[in-house]
Amino acid sequence: MVVLITGASQGIGECIAKRLAKDGWDIAINYYPTNDDRVKAEKVAEACRESGVKAEIFPADVSDFGQCAEMVKAVRDAFGSIDGLVNNAGITKDTLLTLMSEEQYDQVIAVNQKSVFNMMKPVVKIMMKQKHGAVVNMASVAGLYGNPGQFNYSASKAAIIGMTMTAAKEVGARNIRVNAVAPGLIKTPMTDKLTDEQKAKIFEQVAMKRFGEVEEIASVVAFLLSDDASYVTGQTIEISGGLSM
Ligand code: NAD
């Protein structure tokens, strides 16, 4: 079984790659096409190979429709199938709505939201021919409840939840499942950028009063991709230490 993970050179994506390798998946690691990211992605691939599976790296800017199509073709040529897809790549450009530039809005929508279309269109076509497949999209609690300073990010993540349900309804009869996870505050380079004020505000509402660990996201993604979740589709699983209660 082959899984393609976007933005897997660091953070949550890296952890998902290593976890799925341990579970026996062959891993296609997408990385943003820079030298730095290539080096990091190759290290992730090496770590995955230590689990005895095949792992290769594939550059593409996931906000670019053409690059995604080429990457998906390259992955299928290299591995023969694509059985799982994790749309993990994402960015933040945080600021208050009234200060947000059009560029900040458009960039976040392109990378976080349009990428899911760019990736799912070609991958789901392959999965339909295979008559099986599972997709996990990376949403966020910001898409469920909103978060001050993240107007663009909340828009992108809320859209992903809708896209997940629509795709699940379109392809469920083809034995393809589409789910999302909505992490809360997880310890990664992305959340290092949050201000202390933003973190304190989030902790006020977290039942478990701590950050989540990347492994705690990877384990839910692994479940959703696995046959253990064979009757789960169209769902968004919140992984937030009890943010919403
Ligand atoms: P991160 O910044 O550590 O990793 C993001 C990855 O996406 C990086 O590898 C980056 O190179 C890649 N990426 C960015 N733009 C790209 C592009 N155009 N094309 C290809 N790759 C690109 O962040 P993370 O915390 O690991 O976040 C991973 C996902 O989880 C994101 O979708 C993020 O929105 C989501 N998320 C994170 C948290 C959190 O607390 N960290 C919470 C909720 C959701």
PDB file of N, CA, C and O in Angstrom, residues 37-75:
ATOM      1  N   ASP A  37      14.385  22.116   1.889  1.00  0.00           N
ATOM      2  CA  ASP A  37      13.293  21.152   2.085  1.00  0.00           C
ATOM      3  C   ASP A  37      13.632  19.793   1.482  1.00  0.00           C
ATOM      4  O   ASP A  37      13.237  18.758   2.012  1.00  0.00           O
ATOM      5  N   ARG A  38      14.397  19.824   0.378  1.00  0.00           N
ATOM      6  CA  ARG A  38      14.808  18.554  -0.238  1.00  0.00           C
ATOM      7  C   ARG A  38      15.694  17.764   0.728  1.00  0.00           C
ATOM      8  O   ARG A  38      15.515  16.559   0.915  1.00  0.00           O
ATOM      9  N   VAL A  39      16.630  18.474   1.364  1.00  0.00           N
ATOM     10  CA  VAL A  39      17.536  17.808   2.312  1.00  0.00           C
ATOM     11  C   VAL A  39      16.736  17.221   3.473  1.00  0.00           C
ATOM     12  O   VAL A  39      16.935  16.075   3.880  1.00  0.00           O
ATOM     13  N   LYS A  40      15.787  18.027   3.988  1.00  0.00           N
ATOM     14  CA  LYS A  40      14.971  17.546   5.118  1.00  0.00           C
ATOM     15  C   LYS A  40      14.105  16.356   4.688  1.00  0.00           C
ATOM     16  O   LYS A  40      13.980  15.371   5.426  1.00  0.00           O
ATOM     17  N   ALA A  41      13.542  16.449   3.477  1.00  0.00           N
ATOM     18  CA  ALA A  41      12.666  15.368   2.982  1.00  0.00           C
ATOM     19  C   ALA A  41      13.459  14.076   2.808  1.00  0.00           C
ATOM     20  O   ALA A  41      12.971  12.987   3.126  1.00  0.00           O
ATOM     21  N   GLU A  42      14.691  14.209   2.325  1.00  0.00           N
ATOM     22  CA  GLU A  42      15.522  13.006   2.124  1.00  0.00           C
ATOM     23  C   GLU A  42      15.820  12.331   3.464  1.00  0.00           C
ATOM     24  O   GLU A  42      15.814  11.101   3.557  1.00  0.00           O
ATOM     25  N   LYS A  43      16.009  13.147   4.520  1.00  0.00           N
ATOM     26  CA  LYS A  43      16.235  12.572   5.865  1.00  0.00           C
ATOM     27  C   LYS A  43      14.992  11.823   6.342  1.00  0.00           C
ATOM     28  O   LYS A  43      15.091  10.761   6.961  1.00  0.00           O
ATOM     29  N   VAL A  44      13.826  12.396   6.061  1.00  0.00           N
ATOM     30  CA  VAL A  44      12.568  11.722   6.442  1.00  0.00           C
ATOM     31  C   VAL A  44      12.454  10.393   5.683  1.00  0.00           C
ATOM     32  O   VAL A  44      12.100   9.358   6.261  1.00  0.00           O
ATOM     33  N   ALA A  45      12.814  10.429   4.395  1.00  0.00           N
ATOM     34  CA  ALA A  45      12.747   9.195   3.582  1.00  0.00           C
ATOM     35  C   ALA A  45      13.681   8.131   4.157  1.00  0.00           C
ATOM     36  O   ALA A  45      13.301   6.958   4.273  1.00  0.00           O
ATOM     37  N   GLU A  46      14.891   8.558   4.534  1.00  0.00           N
ATOM     38  CA  GLU A  46      15.849   7.595   5.123  1.00  0.00           C
ATOM     39  C   GLU A  46      15.274   6.964   6.389  1.00  0.00           C
ATOM     40  O   GLU A  46      15.383   5.755   6.597  1.00  0.00           O
ATOM     41  N   ALA A  47      14.664   7.800   7.227  1.00  0.00           N
ATOM     42  CA  ALA A  47      14.067   7.293   8.477  1.00  0.00           C
ATOM     43  C   ALA A  47      12.943   6.298   8.158  1.00  0.00           C
ATOM     44  O   ALA A  47      12.818   5.267   8.832  1.00  0.00           O
ATOM     45  N   CYS A  48      12.153   6.590   7.141  1.00  0.00           N
ATOM     46  CA  CYS A  48      11.051   5.681   6.755  1.00  0.00           C
ATOM     47  C   CYS A  48      11.615   4.336   6.269  1.00  0.00           C
ATOM     48  O   CYS A  48      11.090   3.278   6.617  1.00  0.00           O
ATOM     49  N   ARG A  49      12.697   4.420   5.478  1.00  0.00           N
ATOM     50  CA  ARG A  49      13.294   3.180   4.935  1.00  0.00           C
ATOM     51  C   ARG A  49      13.799   2.264   6.045  1.00  0.00           C
ATOM     52  O   ARG A  49      13.843   1.050   5.872  1.00  0.00           O
ATOM     53  N   GLU A  50      14.156   2.858   7.184  1.00  0.00           N
ATOM     54  CA  GLU A  50      14.611   2.029   8.324  1.00  0.00           C
ATOM     55  C   GLU A  50      13.513   1.084   8.794  1.00  0.00           C
ATOM     56  O   GLU A  50      13.785   0.074   9.446  1.00  0.00           O
ATOM     57  N   SER A  51      12.253   1.403   8.455  1.00  0.00           N
ATOM     58  CA  SER A  51      11.142   0.496   8.801  1.00  0.00           C
ATOM     59  C   SER A  51      10.981  -0.613   7.762  1.00  0.00           C
ATOM     60  O   SER A  51      10.027  -1.399   7.839  1.00  0.00           O
ATOM     61  N   GLY A  52      11.862  -0.605   6.749  1.00  0.00           N
ATOM     62  CA  GLY A  52      11.826  -1.685   5.758  1.00  0.00           C
ATOM     63  C   GLY A  52      10.858  -1.455   4.612  1.00  0.00           C
ATOM     64  O   GLY A  52      10.536  -2.381   3.862  1.00  0.00           O
ATOM     65  N   VAL A  53      10.378  -0.202   4.459  1.00  0.00           N
ATOM     66  CA  VAL A  53       9.445   0.091   3.361  1.00  0.00           C
ATOM     67  C   VAL A  53      10.160   0.938   2.307  1.00  0.00           C
ATOM     68  O   VAL A  53      11.267   1.440   2.539  1.00  0.00           O
ATOM     69  N   LYS A  54       9.496   1.102   1.160  1.00  0.00           N
ATOM     70  CA  LYS A  54      10.026   1.969   0.116  1.00  0.00           C
ATOM     71  C   LYS A  54       9.641   3.413   0.448  1.00  0.00           C
ATOM     72  O   LYS A  54       8.510   3.659   0.900  1.00  0.00           O
ATOM     73  N   ALA A  55      10.556   4.350   0.256  1.00  0.00           N
ATOM     74  CA  ALA A  55      10.233   5.760   0.489  1.00  0.00           C
ATOM     75  C   ALA A  55      10.994   6.619  -0.518  1.00  0.00           C
ATOM     76  O   ALA A  55      12.201   6.442  -0.691  1.00  0.00           O
ATOM     77  N   GLU A  56      10.266   7.512  -1.203  1.00  0.00           N
ATOM     78  CA  GLU A  56      10.881   8.402  -2.194  1.00  0.00           C
ATOM     79  C   GLU A  56      10.366   9.820  -1.972  1.00  0.00           C
ATOM     80  O   GLU A  56       9.286  10.006  -1.411  1.00  0.00           O
ATOM     81  N   ILE A  57      11.139  10.806  -2.452  1.00  0.00           N
ATOM     82  CA  ILE A  57      10.737  12.203  -2.266  1.00  0.00           C
ATOM     83  C   ILE A  57      10.315  12.827  -3.603  1.00  0.00           C
ATOM     84  O   ILE A  57      10.865  12.502  -4.658  1.00  0.00           O
ATOM     85  N   PHE A  58       9.336  13.728  -3.553  1.00  0.00           N
ATOM     86  CA  PHE A  58       8.743  14.324  -4.754  1.00  0.00           C
ATOM     87  C   PHE A  58       8.523  15.819  -4.530  1.00  0.00           C
ATOM     88  O   PHE A  58       7.700  16.204  -3.699  1.00  0.00           O
ATOM     89  N   PRO A  59       9.253  16.674  -5.292  1.00  0.00           N
ATOM     90  CA  PRO A  59       9.049  18.113  -5.122  1.00  0.00           C
ATOM     91  C   PRO A  59       7.767  18.585  -5.804  1.00  0.00           C
ATOM     92  O   PRO A  59       7.421  18.086  -6.880  1.00  0.00           O
ATOM     93  N   ALA A  60       7.055  19.500  -5.189  1.00  0.00           N
ATOM     94  CA  ALA A  60       5.933  20.200  -5.836  1.00  0.00           C
ATOM     95  C   ALA A  60       5.425  21.273  -4.893  1.00  0.00           C
ATOM     96  O   ALA A  60       5.331  21.054  -3.690  1.00  0.00           O
ATOM     97  N   ASP A  61       5.113  22.413  -5.475  1.00  0.00           N
ATOM     98  CA  ASP A  61       4.386  23.448  -4.740  1.00  0.00           C
ATOM     99  C   ASP A  61       2.907  23.060  -4.857  1.00  0.00           C
ATOM    100  O   ASP A  61       2.337  23.104  -5.948  1.00  0.00           O
ATOM    101  N   VAL A  62       2.303  22.667  -3.750  1.00  0.00           N
ATOM    102  CA  VAL A  62       0.945  22.110  -3.828  1.00  0.00           C
ATOM    103  C   VAL A  62      -0.118  23.153  -4.176  1.00  0.00           C
ATOM    104  O   VAL A  62      -1.254  22.795  -4.473  1.00  0.00           O
ATOM    105  N   SER A  63       0.258  24.435  -4.162  1.00  0.00           N
ATOM    106  CA  SER A  63      -0.707  25.451  -4.596  1.00  0.00           C
ATOM    107  C   SER A  63      -0.777  25.535  -6.121  1.00  0.00           C
ATOM    108  O   SER A  63      -1.603  26.259  -6.666  1.00  0.00           O
ATOM    109  N   ASP A  64       0.101  24.806  -6.805  1.00  0.00           N
ATOM    110  CA  ASP A  64       0.191  24.856  -8.272  1.00  0.00           C
ATOM    111  C   ASP A  64      -0.445  23.600  -8.871  1.00  0.00           C
ATOM    112  O   ASP A  64       0.049  22.479  -8.677  1.00  0.00           O
ATOM    113  N   PHE A  65      -1.536  23.809  -9.600  1.00  0.00           N
ATOM    114  CA  PHE A  65      -2.318  22.691 -10.148  1.00  0.00           C
ATOM    115  C   PHE A  65      -1.462  21.778 -11.034  1.00  0.00           C
ATOM    116  O   PHE A  65      -1.487  20.551 -10.909  1.00  0.00           O
ATOM    117  N   GLY A  66      -0.665  22.393 -11.916  1.00  0.00           N
ATOM    118  CA  GLY A  66       0.150  21.614 -12.858  1.00  0.00           C
ATOM    119  C   GLY A  66       1.220  20.802 -12.145  1.00  0.00           C
ATOM    120  O   GLY A  66       1.448  19.624 -12.480  1.00  0.00           O
ATOM    121  N   GLN A  67       1.862  21.418 -11.157  1.00  0.00           N
ATOM    122  CA  GLN A  67       2.911  20.692 -10.415  1.00  0.00           C
ATOM    123  C   GLN A  67       2.324  19.493  -9.657  1.00  0.00           C
ATOM    124  O   GLN A  67       2.960  18.447  -9.546  1.00  0.00           O
ATOM    125  N   CYS A  68       1.106  19.666  -9.138  1.00  0.00           N
ATOM    126  CA  CYS A  68       0.471  18.546  -8.414  1.00  0.00           C
ATOM    127  C   CYS A  68       0.179  17.397  -9.381  1.00  0.00           C
ATOM    128  O   CYS A  68       0.439  16.227  -9.058  1.00  0.00           O
ATOM    129  N   ALA A  69      -0.346  17.734 -10.562  1.00  0.00           N
ATOM    130  CA  ALA A  69      -0.667  16.691 -11.541  1.00  0.00           C
ATOM    131  C   ALA A  69       0.589  15.921 -11.935  1.00  0.00           C
ATOM    132  O   ALA A  69       0.590  14.679 -11.998  1.00  0.00           O
ATOM    133  N   GLU A  70       1.685  16.668 -12.165  1.00  0.00           N
ATOM    134  CA  GLU A  70       2.950  16.011 -12.546  1.00  0.00           C
ATOM    135  C   GLU A  70       3.469  15.127 -11.409  1.00  0.00           C
ATOM    136  O   GLU A  70       3.963  14.022 -11.638  1.00  0.00           O
ATOM    137  N   MET A  71       3.350  15.633 -10.171  1.00  0.00           N
ATOM    138  CA  MET A  71       3.840  14.854  -9.029  1.00  0.00           C
ATOM    139  C   MET A  71       3.040  13.566  -8.866  1.00  0.00           C
ATOM    140  O   MET A  71       3.610  12.492  -8.649  1.00  0.00           O
ATOM    141  N   VAL A  72       1.727  13.672  -8.987  1.00  0.00           N
ATOM    142  CA  VAL A  72       0.870  12.485  -8.813  1.00  0.00           C
ATOM    143  C   VAL A  72       1.237  11.433  -9.867  1.00  0.00           C
ATOM    144  O   VAL A  72       1.345  10.238  -9.569  1.00  0.00           O
ATOM    145  N   LYS A  73       1.485  11.895 -11.085  1.00  0.00           N
ATOM    146  CA  LYS A  73       1.884  10.954 -12.148  1.00  0.00           C
ATOM    147  C   LYS A  73       3.235  10.308 -11.800  1.00  0.00           C
ATOM    148  O   LYS A  73       3.409   9.092 -11.932  1.00  0.00           O
ATOM    149  N   ALA A  74       4.161  11.131 -11.307  1.00  0.00           N
ATOM    150  CA  ALA A  74       5.498  10.613 -10.953  1.00  0.00           C
ATOM    151  C   ALA A  74       5.395   9.585  -9.823  1.00  0.00           C
ATOM    152  O   ALA A  74       6.095   8.568  -9.832  1.00  0.00           O
ATOM    153  N   VAL A  75       4.512   9.838  -8.861  1.00  0.00           N
ATOM    154  CA  VAL A  75       4.354   8.898  -7.740  1.00  0.00           C
ATOM    155  C   VAL A  75       3.781   7.583  -8.250  1.00  0.00           C
ATOM    156  O   VAL A  75       4.252   6.498  -7.900  1.00  0.00           O
TER     157      VAL A  75
END
